XYZ file of C-alpha atoms in Angstrom:
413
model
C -17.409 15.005 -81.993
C -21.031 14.665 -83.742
C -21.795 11.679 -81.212
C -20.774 13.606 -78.366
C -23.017 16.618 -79.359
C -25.742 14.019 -80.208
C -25.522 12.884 -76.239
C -25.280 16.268 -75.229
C -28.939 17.365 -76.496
C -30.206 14.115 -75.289
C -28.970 15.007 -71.995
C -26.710 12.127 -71.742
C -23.735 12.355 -69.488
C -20.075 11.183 -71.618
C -19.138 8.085 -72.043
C -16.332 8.265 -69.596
C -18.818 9.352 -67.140
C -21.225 6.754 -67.446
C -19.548 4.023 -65.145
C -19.496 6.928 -62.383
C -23.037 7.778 -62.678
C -24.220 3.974 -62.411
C -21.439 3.874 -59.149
C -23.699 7.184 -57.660
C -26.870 5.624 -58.159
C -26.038 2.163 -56.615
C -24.688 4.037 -53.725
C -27.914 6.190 -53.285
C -30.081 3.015 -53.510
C -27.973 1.300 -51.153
C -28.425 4.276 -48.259
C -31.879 4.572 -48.733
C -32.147 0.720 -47.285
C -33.521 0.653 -43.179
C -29.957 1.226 -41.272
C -29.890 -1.713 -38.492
C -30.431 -0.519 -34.949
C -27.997 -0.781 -32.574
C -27.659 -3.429 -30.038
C -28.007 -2.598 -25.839
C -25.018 -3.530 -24.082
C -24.739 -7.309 -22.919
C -22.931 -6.196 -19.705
C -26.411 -4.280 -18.275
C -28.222 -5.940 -15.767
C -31.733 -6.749 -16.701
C -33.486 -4.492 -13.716
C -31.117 -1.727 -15.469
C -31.884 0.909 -17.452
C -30.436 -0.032 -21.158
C -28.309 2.055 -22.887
C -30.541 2.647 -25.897
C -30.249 3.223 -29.495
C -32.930 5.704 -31.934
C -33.192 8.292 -28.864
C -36.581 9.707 -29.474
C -35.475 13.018 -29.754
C -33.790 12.025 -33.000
C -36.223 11.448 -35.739
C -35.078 9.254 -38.823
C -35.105 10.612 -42.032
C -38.315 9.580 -43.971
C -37.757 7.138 -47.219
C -39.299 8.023 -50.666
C -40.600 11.300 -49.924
C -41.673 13.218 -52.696
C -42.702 16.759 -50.617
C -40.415 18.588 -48.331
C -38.539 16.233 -45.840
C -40.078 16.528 -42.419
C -36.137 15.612 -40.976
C -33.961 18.602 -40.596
C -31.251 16.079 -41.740
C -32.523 15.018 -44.812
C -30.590 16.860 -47.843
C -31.938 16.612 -51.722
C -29.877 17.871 -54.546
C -31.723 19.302 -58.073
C -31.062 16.126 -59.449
C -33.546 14.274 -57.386
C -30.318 12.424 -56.717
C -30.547 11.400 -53.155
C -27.303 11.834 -51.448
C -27.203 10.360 -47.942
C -25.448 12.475 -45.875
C -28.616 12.818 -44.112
C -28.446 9.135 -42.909
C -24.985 9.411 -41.988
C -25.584 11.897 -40.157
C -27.916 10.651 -38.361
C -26.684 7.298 -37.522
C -23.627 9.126 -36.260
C -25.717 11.554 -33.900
C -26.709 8.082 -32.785
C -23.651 6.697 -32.262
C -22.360 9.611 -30.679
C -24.956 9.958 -28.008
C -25.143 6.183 -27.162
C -21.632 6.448 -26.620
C -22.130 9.392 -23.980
C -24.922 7.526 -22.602
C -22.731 4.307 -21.852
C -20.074 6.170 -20.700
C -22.313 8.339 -18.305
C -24.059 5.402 -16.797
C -20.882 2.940 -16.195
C -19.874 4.836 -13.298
C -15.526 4.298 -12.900
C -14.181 3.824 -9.252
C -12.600 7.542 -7.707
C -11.587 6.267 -4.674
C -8.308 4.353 -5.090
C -7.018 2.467 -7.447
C -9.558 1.057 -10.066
C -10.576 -2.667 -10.146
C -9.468 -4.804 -13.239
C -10.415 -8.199 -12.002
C -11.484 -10.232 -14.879
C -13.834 -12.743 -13.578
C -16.910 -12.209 -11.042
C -16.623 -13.478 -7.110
C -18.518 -15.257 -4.816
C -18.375 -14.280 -1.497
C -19.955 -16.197 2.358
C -20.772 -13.404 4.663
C -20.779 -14.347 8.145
C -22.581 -12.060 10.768
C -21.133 -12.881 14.144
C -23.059 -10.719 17.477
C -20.863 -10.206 20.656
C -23.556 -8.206 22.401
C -23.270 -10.198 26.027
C -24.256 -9.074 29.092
C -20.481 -9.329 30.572
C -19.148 -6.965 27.501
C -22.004 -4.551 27.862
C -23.424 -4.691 31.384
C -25.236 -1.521 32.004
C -28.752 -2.041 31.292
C -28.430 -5.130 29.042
C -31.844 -5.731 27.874
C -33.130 -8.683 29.306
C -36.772 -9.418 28.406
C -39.506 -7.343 26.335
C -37.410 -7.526 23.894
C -34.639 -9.304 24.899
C -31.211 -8.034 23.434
C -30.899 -9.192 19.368
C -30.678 -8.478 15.823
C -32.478 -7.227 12.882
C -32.221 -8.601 9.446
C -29.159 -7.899 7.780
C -29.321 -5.586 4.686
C -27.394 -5.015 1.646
C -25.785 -4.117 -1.420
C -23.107 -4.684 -3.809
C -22.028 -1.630 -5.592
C -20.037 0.915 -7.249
C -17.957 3.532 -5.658
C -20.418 6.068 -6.708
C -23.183 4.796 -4.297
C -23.437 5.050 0.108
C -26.087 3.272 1.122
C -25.157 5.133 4.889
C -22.091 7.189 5.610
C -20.255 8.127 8.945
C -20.701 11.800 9.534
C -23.954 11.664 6.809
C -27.186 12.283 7.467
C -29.378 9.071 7.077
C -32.097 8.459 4.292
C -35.550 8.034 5.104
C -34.698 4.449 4.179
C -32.069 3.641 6.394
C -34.305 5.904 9.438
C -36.891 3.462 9.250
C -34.225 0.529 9.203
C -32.640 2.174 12.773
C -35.620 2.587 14.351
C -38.250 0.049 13.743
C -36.146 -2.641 11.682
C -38.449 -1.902 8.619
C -36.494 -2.311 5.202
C -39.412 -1.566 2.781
C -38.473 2.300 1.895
C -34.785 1.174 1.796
C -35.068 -1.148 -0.763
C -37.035 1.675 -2.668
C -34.281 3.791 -2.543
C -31.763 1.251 -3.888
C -33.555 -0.117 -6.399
C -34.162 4.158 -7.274
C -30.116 4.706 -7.548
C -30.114 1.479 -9.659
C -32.169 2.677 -12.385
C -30.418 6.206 -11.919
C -27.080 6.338 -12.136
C -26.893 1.972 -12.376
C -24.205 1.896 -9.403
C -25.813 -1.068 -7.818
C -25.541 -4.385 -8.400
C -27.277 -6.583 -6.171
C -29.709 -6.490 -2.990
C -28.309 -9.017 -0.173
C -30.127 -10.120 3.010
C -29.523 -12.724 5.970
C -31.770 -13.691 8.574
C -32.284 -11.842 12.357
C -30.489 -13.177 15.019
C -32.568 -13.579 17.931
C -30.177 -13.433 20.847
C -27.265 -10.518 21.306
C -25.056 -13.327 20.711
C -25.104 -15.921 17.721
C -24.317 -16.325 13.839
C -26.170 -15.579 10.527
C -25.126 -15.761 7.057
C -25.454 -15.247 3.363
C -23.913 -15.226 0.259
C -23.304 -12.364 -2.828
C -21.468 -12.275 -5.842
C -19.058 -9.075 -7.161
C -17.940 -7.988 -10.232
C -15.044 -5.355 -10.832
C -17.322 -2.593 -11.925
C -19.322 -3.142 -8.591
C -16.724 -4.259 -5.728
C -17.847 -2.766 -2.973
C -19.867 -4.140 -0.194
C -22.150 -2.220 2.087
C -24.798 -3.342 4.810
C -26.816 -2.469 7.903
C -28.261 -4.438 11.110
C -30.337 -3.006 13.757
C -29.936 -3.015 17.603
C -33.184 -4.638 18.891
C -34.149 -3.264 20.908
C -32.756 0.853 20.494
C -34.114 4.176 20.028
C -31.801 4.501 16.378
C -28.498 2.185 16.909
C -27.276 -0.112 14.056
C -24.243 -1.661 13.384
C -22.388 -1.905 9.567
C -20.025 -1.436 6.920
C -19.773 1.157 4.633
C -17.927 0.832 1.307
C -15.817 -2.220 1.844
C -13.425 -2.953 -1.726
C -13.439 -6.686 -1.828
C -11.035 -6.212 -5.295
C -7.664 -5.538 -4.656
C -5.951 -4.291 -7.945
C -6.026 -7.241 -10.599
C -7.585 -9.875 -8.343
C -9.849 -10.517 -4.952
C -9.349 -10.868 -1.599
C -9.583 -14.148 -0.086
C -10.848 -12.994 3.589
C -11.779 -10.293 4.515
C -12.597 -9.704 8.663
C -13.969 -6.081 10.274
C -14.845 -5.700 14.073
C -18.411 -3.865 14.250
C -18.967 -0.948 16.621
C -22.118 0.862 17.199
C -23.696 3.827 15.442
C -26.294 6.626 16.012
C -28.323 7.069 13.081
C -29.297 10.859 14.260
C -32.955 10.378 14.396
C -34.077 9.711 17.818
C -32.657 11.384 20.625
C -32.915 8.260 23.388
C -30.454 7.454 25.880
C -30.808 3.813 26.895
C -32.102 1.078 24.574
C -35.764 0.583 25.745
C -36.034 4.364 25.222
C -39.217 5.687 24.190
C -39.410 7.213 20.909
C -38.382 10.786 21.214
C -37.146 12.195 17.520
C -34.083 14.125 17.013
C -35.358 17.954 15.512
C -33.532 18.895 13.204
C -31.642 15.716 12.278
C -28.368 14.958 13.349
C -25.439 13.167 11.260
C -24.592 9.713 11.793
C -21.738 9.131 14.702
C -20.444 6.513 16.063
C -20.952 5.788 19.663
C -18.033 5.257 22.138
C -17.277 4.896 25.809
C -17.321 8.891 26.525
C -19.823 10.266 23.704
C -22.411 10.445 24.244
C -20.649 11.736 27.442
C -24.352 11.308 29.208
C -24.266 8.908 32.480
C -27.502 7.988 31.526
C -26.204 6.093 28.261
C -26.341 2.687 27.788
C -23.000 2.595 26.001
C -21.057 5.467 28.582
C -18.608 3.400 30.322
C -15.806 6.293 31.210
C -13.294 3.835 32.612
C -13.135 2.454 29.347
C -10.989 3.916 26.341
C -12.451 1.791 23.634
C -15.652 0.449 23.798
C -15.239 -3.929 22.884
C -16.259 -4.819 19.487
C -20.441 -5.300 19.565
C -20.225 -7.678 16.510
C -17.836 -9.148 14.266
C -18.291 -9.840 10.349
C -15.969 -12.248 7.965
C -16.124 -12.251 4.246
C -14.555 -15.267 2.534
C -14.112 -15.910 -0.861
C -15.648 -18.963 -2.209
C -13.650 -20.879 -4.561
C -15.135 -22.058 -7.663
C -15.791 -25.623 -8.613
C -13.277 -26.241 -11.150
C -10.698 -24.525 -9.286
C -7.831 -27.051 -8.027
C -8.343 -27.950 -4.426
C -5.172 -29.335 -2.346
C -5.160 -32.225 -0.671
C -6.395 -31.911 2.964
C -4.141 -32.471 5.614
C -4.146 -33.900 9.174
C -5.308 -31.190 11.490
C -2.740 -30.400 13.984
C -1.953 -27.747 16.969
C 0.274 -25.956 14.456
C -1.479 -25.593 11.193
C -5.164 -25.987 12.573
C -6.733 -22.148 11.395
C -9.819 -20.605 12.149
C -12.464 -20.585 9.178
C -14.650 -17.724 10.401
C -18.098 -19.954 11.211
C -16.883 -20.274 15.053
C -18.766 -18.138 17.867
C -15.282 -16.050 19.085
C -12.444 -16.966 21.439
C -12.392 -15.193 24.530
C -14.994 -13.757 26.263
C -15.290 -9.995 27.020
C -15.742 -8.739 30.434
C -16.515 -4.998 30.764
C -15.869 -3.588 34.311
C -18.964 -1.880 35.438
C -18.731 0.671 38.577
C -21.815 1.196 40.978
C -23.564 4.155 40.197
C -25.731 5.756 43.068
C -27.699 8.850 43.500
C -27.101 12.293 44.941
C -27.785 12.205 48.722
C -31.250 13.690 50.236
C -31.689 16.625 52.145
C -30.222 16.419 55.952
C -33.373 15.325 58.027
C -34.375 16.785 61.440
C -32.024 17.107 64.310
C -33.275 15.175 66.871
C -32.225 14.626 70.309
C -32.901 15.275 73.959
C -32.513 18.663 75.864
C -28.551 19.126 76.697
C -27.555 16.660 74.420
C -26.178 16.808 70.771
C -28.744 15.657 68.119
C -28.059 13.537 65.044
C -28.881 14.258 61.047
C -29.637 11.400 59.048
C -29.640 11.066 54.790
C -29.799 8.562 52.032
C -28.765 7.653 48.476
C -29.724 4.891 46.529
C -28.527 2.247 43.832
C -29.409 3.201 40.240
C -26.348 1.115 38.999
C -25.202 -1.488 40.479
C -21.255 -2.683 40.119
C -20.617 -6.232 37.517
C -17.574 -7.497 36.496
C -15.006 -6.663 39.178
C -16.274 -2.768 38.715
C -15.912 -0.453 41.733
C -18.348 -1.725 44.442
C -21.485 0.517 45.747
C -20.527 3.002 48.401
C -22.507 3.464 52.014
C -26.472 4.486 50.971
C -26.661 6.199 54.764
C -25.223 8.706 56.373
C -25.062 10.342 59.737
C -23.739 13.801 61.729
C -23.795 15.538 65.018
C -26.682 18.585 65.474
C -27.253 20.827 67.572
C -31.136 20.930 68.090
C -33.258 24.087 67.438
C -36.071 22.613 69.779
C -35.123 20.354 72.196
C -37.799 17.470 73.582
């Protein structure tokens, strides 16, 4: 009892409390070490934005301090016994919030089901034009420029992201891609949602094709966070038309699709109100959404595309997407081509050729002329029409430009 009073006015703690106390203090010394920072994510991109640690709204609490702790996290007991909640707390304020940020900015899929394929995929993209003069007769641009392509355009990405949409209005980006073929503010615009919201993935381009007919191609990779596949190719020449796909899956549940083949069809971008394709610039106020242009809209004569006897305008361009397989993959053995099992890979200019029946088109007839004839007899009217369309492709031939009918004449000669 004397040794434990003895302790007491020393301000000794008991001897069965001794071990505890040396326990506290090794665990106070061991918080007070730097805390390691947490690692980005390997799976970002390096043009992304990485999901950080130490946001800099979070201050770490100070080490050593002997005046008031300039952390609101930082707690001291009487003791001068450091107890680190503060640091836990902090680290898991941290934790939390890099957490939320990696969940925020690894957007998940919402249309359909979600992709769990668990390797990337290579993909060939093959650009095929069908814009001939027997599919689309009626003022096919011959010369200045001649009918063609633009650059092809696009992106890999998440289903989060629309580079264009039917039924949209278009960007500023893809308005300057429709009209003049110019990708610049595009790619600005990508590269923006990219660092935003990290839905893209890649940036994918081909070369122009300089005729309305003929092939161009490229290749992209996809992973299962970003499996969708969008592009854009202009008309040249056209006041705003462009051709593309919009949010094509390439995964299909667990695994991806080998081929993958879409027939292209036209589309108004809104901008420019022109009717034929060397139309001068004349700019749609206030915009109008995206459509897509078939044989009756726009249900104008003066159209380039407004073929009423059709139902369905043909197919302007074709694209196939094949799936490259890798190197170490196992390849069968190749076999004797035959009639039977010979199949079409994709990288031939298309079967049959598309002609569209185009009907004469001819203008309103003039005003009757003069009556003219001799005193006692009848007198005879004469007017005229013209060609402004004439017939291709077995179409409906060009009806009589002149026409004549019986007068009787005010003044007779």
């Amino acid at each position: 009892m004397g040794e434990r009073r003895e302790r007491r006015e020393r301000g000794e703690p008991p001897g069965r409390h001794k071990k505890a106390k040396e326990d506290l203090e090794a665990r106070s010394h061991s918080s007070r070490q730097p805390y390691p920072p947490l690692s980005p994510s390997p799976h970002l991109q390096p043009s992304s934005p990485l999901i950080c640690c130490n946001p800099p709204f979070i201050r770490k609490p100070e080490q050593n301090s002997s005046s008031s702790p300039k952390s609101d996290f930082i707690i001291m007991d009487t003791t001068r016994n450091i107890l680190s909640i503060s640091e836990a707390v902090y680290h898991l304020i941290v934790v939390m919030l890099t957490l939320g940020q990696g969940i925020h900015s690894m957007p998940v899929p919402t249309d359909g089901p979600m992709c769990t394929a668990s390797e990337t995929a290579q993909y060939k993209l093959t650009f095929s034009g069908k814009w001939t003069h027997g599919a689309f007769p009626k003022q096919y641009p011959v010369y200045r420029p001649p009918a063609q392509w633009s650059n092809i355009i696009g992106v890999t990405h998440s289903s989060d992201y629309h580079m264009w949409q039917r039924n949209g209005f278009a960007s500023n980006g893809v308005r300057e891609l429709a009209e003049k073929g110019e990708a610049w503010t595009l790619m600005k615009e990508v590269e923006a949602a990219g660092e935003r919201i990290q839905s893209v993935y890649g940036v994918l381009s081909a070369p122009a094709v300089v005729r309305g007919t003929g092939q161009t191609n490229t290749e992209f990779e996809v992973f299962a966070r970003h499996s969708y596949l969008s592009f854009i190719v202009r008309l040249v020449p056209s006041p705003d038309w462009f051709v593309g796909v919009e949010s094509v899956d390439l995964c299909d549940g667990d695994h991806w699709k080998d081929n993958v083949s879409l027939e292209l069809f036209p589309y108004d971008a809104g901008t420019d109100s022109g009717f034929t394709f060397s139309s001068p610039n004349f700019e749609t106020i206030p915009q109008d959404k995206i459509t897509q242009i078939t044989s009756s809209f726009p249900s104008h004569p003066a159209n380039s595309f407004y073929y009423p006897r059709l139902k369905h305008l043909p197919p302007i361009a074709k694209v196939m997407l094949t799936k490259i397989k890798k190197a170490n993959q196992i390849i069968s053995l190749p076999v004797e081509p035959t009639q039977s099992n010979q199949l079409p890979t994709g990288n031939e200019i298309e079967d049959t050729l598309i002609y569209t029946p185009l009907d004469c088109e001819v203008s309103v007839w003039s005003p009757w002329g003069l009556c003219k004839s001799k005193c006692g007899d009848s007198g005879v009217q004469h007017r005229t029409r013209y060609v402004v369309m004439h017939s291709a492709n077995s179409g409906i031939a060009c009806p009589l430009l002149e026409e004549d009918r019986k007068c009787s004449p005010d003044n007779c000669l």
